[in-house]
mmCIF file of C-alpha atoms in Angstrom:
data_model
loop_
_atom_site.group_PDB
_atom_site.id
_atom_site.type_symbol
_atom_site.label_atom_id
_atom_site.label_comp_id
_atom_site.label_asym_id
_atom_site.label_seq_id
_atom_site.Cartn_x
_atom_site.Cartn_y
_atom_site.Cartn_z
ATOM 1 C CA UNK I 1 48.236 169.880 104.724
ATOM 2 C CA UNK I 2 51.352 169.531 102.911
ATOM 3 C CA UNK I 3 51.673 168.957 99.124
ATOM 4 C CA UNK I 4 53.537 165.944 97.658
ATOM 5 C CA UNK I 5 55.091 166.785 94.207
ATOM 6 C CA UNK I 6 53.397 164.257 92.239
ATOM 7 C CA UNK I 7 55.549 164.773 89.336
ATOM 8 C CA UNK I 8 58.513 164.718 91.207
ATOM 9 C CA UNK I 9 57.689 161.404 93.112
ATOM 10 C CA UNK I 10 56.494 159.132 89.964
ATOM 11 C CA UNK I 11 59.556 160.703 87.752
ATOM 12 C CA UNK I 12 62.042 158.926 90.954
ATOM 13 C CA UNK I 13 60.369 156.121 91.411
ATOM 14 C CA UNK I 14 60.701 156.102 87.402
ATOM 15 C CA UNK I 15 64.342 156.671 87.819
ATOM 16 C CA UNK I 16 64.718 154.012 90.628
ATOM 17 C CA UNK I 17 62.743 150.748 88.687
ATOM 18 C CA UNK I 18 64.881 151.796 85.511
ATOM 19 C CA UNK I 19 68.062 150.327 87.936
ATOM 20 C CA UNK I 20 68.364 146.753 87.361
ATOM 21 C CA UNK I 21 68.351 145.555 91.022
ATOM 22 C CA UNK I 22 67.234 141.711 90.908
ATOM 23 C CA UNK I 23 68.180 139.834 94.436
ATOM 24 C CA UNK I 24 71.888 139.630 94.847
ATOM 25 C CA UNK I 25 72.410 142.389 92.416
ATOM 26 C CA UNK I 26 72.045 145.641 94.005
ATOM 27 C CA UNK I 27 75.115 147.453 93.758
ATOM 28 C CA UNK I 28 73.749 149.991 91.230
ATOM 29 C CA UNK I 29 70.385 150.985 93.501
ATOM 30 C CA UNK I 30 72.411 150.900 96.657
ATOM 31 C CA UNK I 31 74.943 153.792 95.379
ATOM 32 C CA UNK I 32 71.998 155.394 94.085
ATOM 33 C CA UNK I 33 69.886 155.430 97.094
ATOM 34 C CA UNK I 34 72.803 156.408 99.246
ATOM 35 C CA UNK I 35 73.748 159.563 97.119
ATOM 36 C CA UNK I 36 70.528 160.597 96.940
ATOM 37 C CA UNK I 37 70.081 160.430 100.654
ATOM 38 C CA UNK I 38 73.344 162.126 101.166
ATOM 39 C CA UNK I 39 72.155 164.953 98.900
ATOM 40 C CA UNK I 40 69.170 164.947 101.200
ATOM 41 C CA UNK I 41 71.019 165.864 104.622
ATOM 42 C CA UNK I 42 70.989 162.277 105.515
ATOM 43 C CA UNK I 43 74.133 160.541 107.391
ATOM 44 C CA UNK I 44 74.473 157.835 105.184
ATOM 45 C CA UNK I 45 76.215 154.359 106.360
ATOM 46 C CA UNK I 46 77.014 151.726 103.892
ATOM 47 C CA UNK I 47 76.079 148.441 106.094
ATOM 48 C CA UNK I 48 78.296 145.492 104.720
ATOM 49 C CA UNK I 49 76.344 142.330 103.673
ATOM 50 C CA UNK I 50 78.029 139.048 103.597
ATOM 51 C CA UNK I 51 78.877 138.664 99.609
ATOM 52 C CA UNK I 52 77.279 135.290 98.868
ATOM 53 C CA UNK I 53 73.677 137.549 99.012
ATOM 54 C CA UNK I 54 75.115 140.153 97.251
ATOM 55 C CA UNK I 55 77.516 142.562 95.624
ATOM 56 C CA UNK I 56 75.849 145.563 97.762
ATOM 57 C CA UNK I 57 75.223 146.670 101.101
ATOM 58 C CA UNK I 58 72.358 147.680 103.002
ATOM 59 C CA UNK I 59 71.671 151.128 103.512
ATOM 60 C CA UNK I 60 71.287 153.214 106.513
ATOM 61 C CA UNK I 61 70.476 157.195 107.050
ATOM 62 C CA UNK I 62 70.038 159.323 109.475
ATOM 63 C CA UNK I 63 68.306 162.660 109.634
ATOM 64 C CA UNK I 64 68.377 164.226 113.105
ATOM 65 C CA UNK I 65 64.873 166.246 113.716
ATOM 66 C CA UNK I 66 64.053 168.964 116.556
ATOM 67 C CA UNK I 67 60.840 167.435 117.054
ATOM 68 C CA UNK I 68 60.821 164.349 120.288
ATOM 69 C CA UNK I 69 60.873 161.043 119.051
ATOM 70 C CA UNK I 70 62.123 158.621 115.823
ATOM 71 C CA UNK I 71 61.231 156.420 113.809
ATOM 72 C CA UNK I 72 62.780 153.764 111.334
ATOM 73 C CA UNK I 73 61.567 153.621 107.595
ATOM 74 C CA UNK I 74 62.640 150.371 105.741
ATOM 75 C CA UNK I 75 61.852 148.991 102.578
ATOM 76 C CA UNK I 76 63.737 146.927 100.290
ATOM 77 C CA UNK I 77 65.751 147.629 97.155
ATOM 78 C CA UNK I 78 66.056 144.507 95.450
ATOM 79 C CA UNK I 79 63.203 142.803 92.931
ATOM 80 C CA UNK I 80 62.236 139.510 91.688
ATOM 81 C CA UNK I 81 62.884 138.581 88.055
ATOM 82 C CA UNK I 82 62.684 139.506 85.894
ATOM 83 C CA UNK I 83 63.324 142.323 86.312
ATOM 84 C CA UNK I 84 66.119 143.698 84.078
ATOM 85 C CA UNK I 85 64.892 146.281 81.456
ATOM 86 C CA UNK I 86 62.264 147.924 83.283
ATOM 87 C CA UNK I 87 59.969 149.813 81.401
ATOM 88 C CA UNK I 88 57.519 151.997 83.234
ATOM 89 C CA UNK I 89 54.219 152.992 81.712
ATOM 90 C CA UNK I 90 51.248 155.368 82.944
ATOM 91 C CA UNK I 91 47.410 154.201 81.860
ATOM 92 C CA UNK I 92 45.212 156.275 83.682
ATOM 93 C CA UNK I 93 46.411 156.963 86.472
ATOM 94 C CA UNK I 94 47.906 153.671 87.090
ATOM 95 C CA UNK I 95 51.959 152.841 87.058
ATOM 96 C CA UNK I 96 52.645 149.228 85.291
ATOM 97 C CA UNK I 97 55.490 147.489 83.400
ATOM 98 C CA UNK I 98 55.595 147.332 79.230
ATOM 99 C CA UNK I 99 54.524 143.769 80.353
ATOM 100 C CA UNK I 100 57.597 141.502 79.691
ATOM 101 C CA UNK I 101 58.522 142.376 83.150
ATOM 102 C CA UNK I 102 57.783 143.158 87.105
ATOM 103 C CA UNK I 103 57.314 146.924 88.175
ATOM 104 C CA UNK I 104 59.585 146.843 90.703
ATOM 105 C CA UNK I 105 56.753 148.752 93.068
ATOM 106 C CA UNK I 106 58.068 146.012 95.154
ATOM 107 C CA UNK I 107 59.849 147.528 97.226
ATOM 108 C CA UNK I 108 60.827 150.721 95.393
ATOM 109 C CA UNK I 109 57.646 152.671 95.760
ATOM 110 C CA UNK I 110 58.744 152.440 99.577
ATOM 111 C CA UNK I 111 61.883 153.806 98.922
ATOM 112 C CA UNK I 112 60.261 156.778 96.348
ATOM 113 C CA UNK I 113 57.488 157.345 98.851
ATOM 114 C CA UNK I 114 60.188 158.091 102.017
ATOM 115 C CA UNK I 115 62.289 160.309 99.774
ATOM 116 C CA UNK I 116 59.520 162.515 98.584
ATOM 117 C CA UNK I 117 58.279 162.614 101.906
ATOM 118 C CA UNK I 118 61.487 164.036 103.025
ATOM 119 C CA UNK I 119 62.372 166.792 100.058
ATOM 120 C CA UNK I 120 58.662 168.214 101.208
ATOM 121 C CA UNK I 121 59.483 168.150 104.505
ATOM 122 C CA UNK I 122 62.417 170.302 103.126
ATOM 123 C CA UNK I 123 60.945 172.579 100.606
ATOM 124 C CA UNK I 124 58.149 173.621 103.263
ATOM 125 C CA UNK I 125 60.604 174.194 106.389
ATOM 126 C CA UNK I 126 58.721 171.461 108.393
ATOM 127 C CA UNK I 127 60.127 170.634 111.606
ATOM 128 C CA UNK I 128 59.866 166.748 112.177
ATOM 129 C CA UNK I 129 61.114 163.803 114.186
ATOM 130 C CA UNK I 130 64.161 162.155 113.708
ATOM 131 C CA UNK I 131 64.094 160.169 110.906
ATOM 132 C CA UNK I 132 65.943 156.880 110.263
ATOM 133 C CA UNK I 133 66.247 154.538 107.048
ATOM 134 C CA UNK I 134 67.011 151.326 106.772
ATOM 135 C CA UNK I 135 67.043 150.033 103.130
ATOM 136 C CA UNK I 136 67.861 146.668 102.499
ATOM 137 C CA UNK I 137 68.818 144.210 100.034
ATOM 138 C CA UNK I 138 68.396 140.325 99.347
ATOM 139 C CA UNK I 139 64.732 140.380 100.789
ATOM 140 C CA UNK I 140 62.944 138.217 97.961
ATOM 141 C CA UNK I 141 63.788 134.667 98.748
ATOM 142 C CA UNK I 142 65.042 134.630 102.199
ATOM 143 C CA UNK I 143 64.795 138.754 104.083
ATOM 144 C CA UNK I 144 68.840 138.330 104.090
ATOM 145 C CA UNK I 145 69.589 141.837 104.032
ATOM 146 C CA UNK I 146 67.487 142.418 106.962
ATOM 147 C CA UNK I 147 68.883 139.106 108.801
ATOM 148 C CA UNK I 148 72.376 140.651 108.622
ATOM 149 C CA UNK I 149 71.112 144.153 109.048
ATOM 150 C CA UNK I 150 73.692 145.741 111.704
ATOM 151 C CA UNK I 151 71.273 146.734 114.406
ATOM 152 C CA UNK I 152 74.218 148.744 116.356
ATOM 153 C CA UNK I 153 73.198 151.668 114.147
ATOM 154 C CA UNK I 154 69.775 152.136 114.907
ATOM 155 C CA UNK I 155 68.463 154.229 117.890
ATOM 156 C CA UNK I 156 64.338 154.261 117.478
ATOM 157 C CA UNK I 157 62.867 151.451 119.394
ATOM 158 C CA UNK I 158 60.241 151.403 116.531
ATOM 159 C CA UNK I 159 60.509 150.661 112.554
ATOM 160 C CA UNK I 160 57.579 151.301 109.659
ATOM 161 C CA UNK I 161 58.265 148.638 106.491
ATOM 162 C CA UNK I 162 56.549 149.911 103.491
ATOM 163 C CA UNK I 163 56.283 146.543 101.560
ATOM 164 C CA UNK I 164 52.718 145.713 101.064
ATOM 165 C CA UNK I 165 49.551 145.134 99.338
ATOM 166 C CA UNK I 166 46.274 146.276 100.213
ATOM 167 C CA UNK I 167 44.443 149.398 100.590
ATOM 168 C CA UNK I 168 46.856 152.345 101.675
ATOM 169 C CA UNK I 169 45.874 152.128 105.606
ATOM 170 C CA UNK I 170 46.597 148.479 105.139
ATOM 171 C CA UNK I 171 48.474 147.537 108.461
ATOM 172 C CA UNK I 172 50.028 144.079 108.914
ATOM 173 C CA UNK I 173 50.685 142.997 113.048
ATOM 174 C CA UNK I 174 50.996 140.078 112.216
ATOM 175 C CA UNK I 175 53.074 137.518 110.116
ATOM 176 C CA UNK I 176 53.845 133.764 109.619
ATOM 177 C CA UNK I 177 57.438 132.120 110.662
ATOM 178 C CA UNK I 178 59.013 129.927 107.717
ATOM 179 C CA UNK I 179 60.646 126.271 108.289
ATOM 180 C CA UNK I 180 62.682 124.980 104.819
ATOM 181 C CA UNK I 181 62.953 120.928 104.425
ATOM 182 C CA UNK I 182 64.657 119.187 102.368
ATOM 183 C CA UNK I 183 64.489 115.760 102.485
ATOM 184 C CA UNK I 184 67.064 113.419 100.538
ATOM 185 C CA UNK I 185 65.118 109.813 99.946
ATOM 186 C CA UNK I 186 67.585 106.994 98.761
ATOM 187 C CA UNK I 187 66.248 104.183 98.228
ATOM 188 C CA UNK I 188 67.770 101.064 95.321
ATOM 189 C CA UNK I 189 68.231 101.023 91.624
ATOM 190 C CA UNK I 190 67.053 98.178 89.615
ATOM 191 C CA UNK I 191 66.429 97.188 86.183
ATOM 192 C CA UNK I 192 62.461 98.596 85.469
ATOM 193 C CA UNK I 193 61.726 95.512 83.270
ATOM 194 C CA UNK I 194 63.982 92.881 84.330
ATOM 195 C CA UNK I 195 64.532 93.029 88.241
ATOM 196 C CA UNK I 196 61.956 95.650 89.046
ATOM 197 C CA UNK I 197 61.274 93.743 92.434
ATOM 198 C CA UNK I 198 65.124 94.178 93.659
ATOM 199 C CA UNK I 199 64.969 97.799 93.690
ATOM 200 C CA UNK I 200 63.218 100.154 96.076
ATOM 201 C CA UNK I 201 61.465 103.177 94.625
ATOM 202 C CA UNK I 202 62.580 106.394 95.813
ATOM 203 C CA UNK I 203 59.008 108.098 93.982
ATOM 204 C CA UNK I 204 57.290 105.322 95.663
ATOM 205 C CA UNK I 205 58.448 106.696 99.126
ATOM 206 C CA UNK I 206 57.586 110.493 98.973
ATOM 207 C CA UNK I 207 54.448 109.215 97.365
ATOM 208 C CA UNK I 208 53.646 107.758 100.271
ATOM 209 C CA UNK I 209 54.982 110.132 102.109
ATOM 210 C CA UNK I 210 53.063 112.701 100.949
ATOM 211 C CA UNK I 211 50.158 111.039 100.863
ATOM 212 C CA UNK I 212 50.154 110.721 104.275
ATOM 213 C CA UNK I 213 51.297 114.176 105.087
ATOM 214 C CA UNK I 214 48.686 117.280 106.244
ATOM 215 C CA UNK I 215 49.679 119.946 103.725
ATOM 216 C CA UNK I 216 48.549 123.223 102.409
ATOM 217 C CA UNK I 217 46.273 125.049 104.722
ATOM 218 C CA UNK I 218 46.303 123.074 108.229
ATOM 219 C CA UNK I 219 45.004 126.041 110.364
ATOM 220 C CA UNK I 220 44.002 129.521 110.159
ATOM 221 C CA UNK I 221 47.626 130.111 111.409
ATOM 222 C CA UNK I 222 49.665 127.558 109.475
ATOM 223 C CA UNK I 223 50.085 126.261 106.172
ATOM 224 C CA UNK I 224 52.595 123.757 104.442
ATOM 225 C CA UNK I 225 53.501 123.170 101.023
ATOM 226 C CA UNK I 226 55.837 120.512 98.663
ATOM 227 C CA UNK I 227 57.124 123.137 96.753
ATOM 228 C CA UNK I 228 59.503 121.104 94.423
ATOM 229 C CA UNK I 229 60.410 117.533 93.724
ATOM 230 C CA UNK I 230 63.599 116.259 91.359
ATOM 231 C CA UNK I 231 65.321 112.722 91.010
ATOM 232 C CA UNK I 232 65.164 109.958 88.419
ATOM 233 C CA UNK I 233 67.252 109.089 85.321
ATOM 234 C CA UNK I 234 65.717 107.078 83.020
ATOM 235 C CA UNK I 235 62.889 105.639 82.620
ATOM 236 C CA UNK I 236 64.186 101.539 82.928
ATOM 237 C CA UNK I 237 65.615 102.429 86.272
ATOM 238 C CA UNK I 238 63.543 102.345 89.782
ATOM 239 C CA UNK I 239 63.955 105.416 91.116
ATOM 240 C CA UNK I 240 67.200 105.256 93.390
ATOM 241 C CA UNK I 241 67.158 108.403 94.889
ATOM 242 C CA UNK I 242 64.643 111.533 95.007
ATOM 243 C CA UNK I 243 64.886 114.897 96.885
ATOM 244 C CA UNK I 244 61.539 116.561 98.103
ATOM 245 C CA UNK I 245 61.589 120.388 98.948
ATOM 246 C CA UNK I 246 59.000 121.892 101.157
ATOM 247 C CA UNK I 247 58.081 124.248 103.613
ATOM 248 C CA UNK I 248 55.500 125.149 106.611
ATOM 249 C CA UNK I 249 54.554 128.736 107.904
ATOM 250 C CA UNK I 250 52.384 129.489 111.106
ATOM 251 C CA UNK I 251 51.873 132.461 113.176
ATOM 252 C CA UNK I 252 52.161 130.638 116.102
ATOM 253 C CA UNK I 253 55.861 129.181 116.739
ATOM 254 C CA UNK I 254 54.506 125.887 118.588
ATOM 255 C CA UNK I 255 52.350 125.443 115.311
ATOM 256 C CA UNK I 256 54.772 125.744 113.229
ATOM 257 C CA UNK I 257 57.338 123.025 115.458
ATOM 258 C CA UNK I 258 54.506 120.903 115.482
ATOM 259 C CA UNK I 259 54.176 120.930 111.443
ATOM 260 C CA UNK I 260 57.669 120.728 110.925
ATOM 261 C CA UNK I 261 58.094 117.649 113.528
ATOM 262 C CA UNK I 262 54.733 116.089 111.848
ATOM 263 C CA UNK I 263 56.021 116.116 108.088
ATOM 264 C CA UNK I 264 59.643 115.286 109.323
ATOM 265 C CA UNK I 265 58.254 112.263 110.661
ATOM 266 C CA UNK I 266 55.855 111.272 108.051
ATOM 267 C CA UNK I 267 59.172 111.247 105.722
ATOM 268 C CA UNK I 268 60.613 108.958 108.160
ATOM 269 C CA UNK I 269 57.993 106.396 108.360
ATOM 270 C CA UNK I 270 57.410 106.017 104.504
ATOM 271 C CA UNK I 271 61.062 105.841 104.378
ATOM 272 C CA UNK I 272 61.555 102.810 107.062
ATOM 273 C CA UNK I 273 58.025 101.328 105.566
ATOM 274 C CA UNK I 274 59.499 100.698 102.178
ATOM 275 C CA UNK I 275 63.244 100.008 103.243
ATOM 276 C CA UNK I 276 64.740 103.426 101.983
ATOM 277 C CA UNK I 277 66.622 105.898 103.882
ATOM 278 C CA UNK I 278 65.864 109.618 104.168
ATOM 279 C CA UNK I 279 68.189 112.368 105.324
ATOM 280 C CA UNK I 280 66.046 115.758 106.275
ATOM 281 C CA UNK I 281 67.603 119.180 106.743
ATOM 282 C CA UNK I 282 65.376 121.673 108.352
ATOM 283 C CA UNK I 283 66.404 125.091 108.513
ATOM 284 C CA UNK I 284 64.044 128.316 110.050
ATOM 285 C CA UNK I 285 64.386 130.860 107.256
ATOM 286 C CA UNK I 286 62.549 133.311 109.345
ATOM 287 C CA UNK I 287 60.480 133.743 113.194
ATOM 288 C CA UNK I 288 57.127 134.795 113.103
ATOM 289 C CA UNK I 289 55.504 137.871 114.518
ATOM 290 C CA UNK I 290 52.410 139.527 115.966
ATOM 291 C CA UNK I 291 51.889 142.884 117.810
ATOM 292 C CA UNK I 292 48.469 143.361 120.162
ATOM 293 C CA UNK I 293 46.002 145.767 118.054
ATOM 294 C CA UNK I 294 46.248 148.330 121.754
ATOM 295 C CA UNK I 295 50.521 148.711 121.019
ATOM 296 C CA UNK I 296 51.607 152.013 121.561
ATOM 297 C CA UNK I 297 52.975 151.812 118.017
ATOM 298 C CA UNK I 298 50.149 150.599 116.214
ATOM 299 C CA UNK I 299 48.166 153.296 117.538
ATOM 300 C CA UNK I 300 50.100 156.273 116.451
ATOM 301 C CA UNK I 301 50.493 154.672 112.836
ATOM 302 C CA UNK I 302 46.349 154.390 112.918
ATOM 303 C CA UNK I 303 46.255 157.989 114.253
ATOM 304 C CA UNK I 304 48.853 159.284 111.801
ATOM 305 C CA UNK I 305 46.055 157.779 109.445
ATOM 306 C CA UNK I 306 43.117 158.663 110.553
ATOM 307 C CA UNK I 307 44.464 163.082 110.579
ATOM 308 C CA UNK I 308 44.708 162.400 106.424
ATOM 309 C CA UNK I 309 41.169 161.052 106.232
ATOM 310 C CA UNK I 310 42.268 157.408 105.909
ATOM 311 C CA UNK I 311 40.572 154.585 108.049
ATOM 312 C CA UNK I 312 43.255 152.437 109.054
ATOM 313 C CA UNK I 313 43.018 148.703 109.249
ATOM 314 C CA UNK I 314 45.601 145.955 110.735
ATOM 315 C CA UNK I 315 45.730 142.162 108.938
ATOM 316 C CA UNK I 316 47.832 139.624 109.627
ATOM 317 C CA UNK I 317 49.448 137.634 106.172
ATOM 318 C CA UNK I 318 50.672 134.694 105.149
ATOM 319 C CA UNK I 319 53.918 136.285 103.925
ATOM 320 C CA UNK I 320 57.337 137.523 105.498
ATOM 321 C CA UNK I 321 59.160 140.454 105.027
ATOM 322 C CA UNK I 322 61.683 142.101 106.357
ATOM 323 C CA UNK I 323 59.068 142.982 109.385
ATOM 324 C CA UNK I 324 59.370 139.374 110.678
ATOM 325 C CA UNK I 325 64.094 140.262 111.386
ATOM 326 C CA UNK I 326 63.354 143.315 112.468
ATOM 327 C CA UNK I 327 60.682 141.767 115.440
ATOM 328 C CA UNK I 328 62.940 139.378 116.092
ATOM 329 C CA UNK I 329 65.875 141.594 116.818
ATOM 330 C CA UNK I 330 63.713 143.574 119.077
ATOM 331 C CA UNK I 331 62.595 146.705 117.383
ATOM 332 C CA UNK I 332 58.539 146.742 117.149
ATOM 333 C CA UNK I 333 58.119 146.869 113.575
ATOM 334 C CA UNK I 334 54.631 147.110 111.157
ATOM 335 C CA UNK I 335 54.307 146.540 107.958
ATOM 336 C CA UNK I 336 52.198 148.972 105.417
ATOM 337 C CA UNK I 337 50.581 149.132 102.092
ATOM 338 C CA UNK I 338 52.079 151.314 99.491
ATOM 339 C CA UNK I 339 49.105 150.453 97.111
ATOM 340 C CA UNK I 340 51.611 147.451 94.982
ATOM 341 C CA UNK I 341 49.054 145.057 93.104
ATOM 342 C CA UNK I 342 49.814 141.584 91.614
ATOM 343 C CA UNK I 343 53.652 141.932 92.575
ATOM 344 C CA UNK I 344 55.863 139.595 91.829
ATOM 345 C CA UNK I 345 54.179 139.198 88.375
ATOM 346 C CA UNK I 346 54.410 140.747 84.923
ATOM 347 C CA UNK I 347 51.174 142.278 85.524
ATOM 348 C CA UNK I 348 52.480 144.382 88.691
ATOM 349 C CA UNK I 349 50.791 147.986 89.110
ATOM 350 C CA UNK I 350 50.385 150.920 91.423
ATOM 351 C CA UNK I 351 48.092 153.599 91.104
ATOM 352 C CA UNK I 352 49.819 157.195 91.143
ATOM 353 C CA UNK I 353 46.979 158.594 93.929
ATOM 354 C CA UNK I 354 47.783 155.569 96.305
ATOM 355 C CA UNK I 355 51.534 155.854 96.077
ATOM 356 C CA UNK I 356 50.472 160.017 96.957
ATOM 357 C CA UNK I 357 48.923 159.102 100.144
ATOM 358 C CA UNK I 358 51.410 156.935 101.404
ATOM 359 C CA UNK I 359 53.716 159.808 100.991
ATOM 360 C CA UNK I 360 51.102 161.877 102.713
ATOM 361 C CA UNK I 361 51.502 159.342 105.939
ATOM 362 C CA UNK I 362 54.852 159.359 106.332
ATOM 363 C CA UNK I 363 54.697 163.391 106.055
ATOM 364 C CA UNK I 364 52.291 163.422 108.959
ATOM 365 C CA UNK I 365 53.586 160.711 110.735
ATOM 366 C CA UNK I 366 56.799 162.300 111.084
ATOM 367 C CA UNK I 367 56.079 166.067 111.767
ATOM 368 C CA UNK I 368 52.697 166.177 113.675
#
């Protein structure tokens, strides 16, 4: 059994939170992260990103092995806010933020966890597959860096995203697609206390709309949500115009049509009932996926497991991730626990011994 350096792996992810990298922002991490693979024997790529997501690039390495086979390690190097001024802190055993901020263990104890594995790999003279990296940026709020990922580069037919929760083992085969609306309600302004009666309320449309709309969790598969709602200007004027923002998910892609045609409609009828008019854009921010428990893939990952003692367990989630482009562009991707708690919060944590074993994984996964 190999050793990780604990030290060594909590002082870089230290090193790699401590880089201000909030969505759209990731110059600073990306140079980082591509030195330090250089230094590492990688062949490092700088993968150009189109610059309204950011003023980076994505990130992609290659480290040729002498054992047969490859496989593609991806996580993402960007955080949600905030997340400028990261200040790690170690309680017991545990990794959190001073508390006026995220961690950042999302997604950069992927990216720490990779990079030790690799300097032991070194330091012990292990031979191993060939290993490829594919670091992203722009994932929170809308996986862009792995949308525009250039796929020409890769050559595994098979990708590991470290970018979830859960007990390490965690294994995710499955994950929801994601439909944006927005729909744009105009209806007719009107004096509130004179001439209420000649205007038509644009509130009194999405209420009705929404009212008569299935929402939150329709299925085990699918849920929807009105996520944000803005119009109005005073309070002596009906309503003349009122923009609803919402979204469905579902694992299953005629599930998620089906929601998305429902709620489109339901817009549409409250609008015509009333008088209004509604214009609806409906954009897919993402396609769902799910791999069969007996895939060749899944199998090694569970095996690569089960050698360090660790009961593997697949899940399917309610959330996307850079998993769900990767799928889609055809290379059979998973999605794994690092041990991040309560991300996306000021209360985000990882435990030191959980980001050890995921280390531990990718070591065996690679070289046995």
């Amino acid at each position: 059994m190999t050793h990780v350096n604990t030290d060594r792996l909590v002082n870089h992810f230290f090193e790699l939170v401590k880089i201000d990298s909030e969505s759209g922002n990731e110059k600073a991490i990306a140079e980082a992260v591509s030195e330090q693979l250089g230094e590492l024997g990688f062949t490092v790529s700088k993968l150009p990103v189109p610059e309204k997501y950011t003023n980076g690039f994505n990130v992609y390495g290659r480290l040729e092995g002498t054992l047969e086979g490859s496989i593609v390690f991806s996580a993402h190097m960007d955080t949600v806010s905030p997340g400028i001024g990261i200040e790690p802190i170690i309680e017991d055993g545990i990794i959190r933020s001073k508390g006026n901020t995220i961690l950042g263990g999302d997604d950069k104890s992927g990216i720490a966890a990779v990079m030790e594995a690799v300097r032991c790999l070194k330091e012990q003279n292990l031979e191993h597959k060939t290993i490829e990296v594919a670091f992203t940026v722009h994932e929170e709020g809308g996986l862009f860096g792995s949308e525009y990922f250039d796929m020409s580069f890769i050559q595994s037919d098979k990708a590991i995203v470290l970018d979830t929760g859960g007990a390490i083992g965690s294994i995710v085969t499955g994950a929801p697609g994601q439909q944006k609306i927005i729909a744009k309600i105009t209806g007719r302004p009107a004096h509130a206390g004179l001439a209420p009666e000649e205007g038509i309320s644009a509130a009194s449309v999405a209420a009705d709309a929404i009212m008569n709309m299935k929402l939150l969790r329709i299925d085990e598969e699918t849920t929807a949500n009105i996520g944000m709602i803005n119009g109005g200007q005073a309070t002596n004027i009906v309503m003349p115009e009122l923009t609803v923002i919402a979204e469905a998910r579902s694992l299953n892609g005629d599930k998620l049509a089906a929601q998305v045609e429902h709620m489109v409609e339901t817009f549409e009828a409250s609008a015509q009932k009333f008088g209004a008019t509604v214009e609806i854009e409906s954009t897919r921010a993402y396609n769902a996926f799910v791999i069969a428990e007996d895939d060749a893939h899944v199998q090694q990952v569970k095996a690569a497991f089960a050698k360090n003692g660790i009961e593997a367990a697949t899940k399917h989630t309610g959330g996307g991730s850079d998993a769900n482009n990767f799928n889609k562009k055809g290379l059979t991707t998973v999605n794994l626990s690092t041990g991040m708690a309560k991300v996306h919060t000021t209360e985000e944590y990882i435990a030191i011994d959980d980001m050890v074993k995921i280390t531990d994984f990718v070591i065996t996964y690679v070289s046995e």
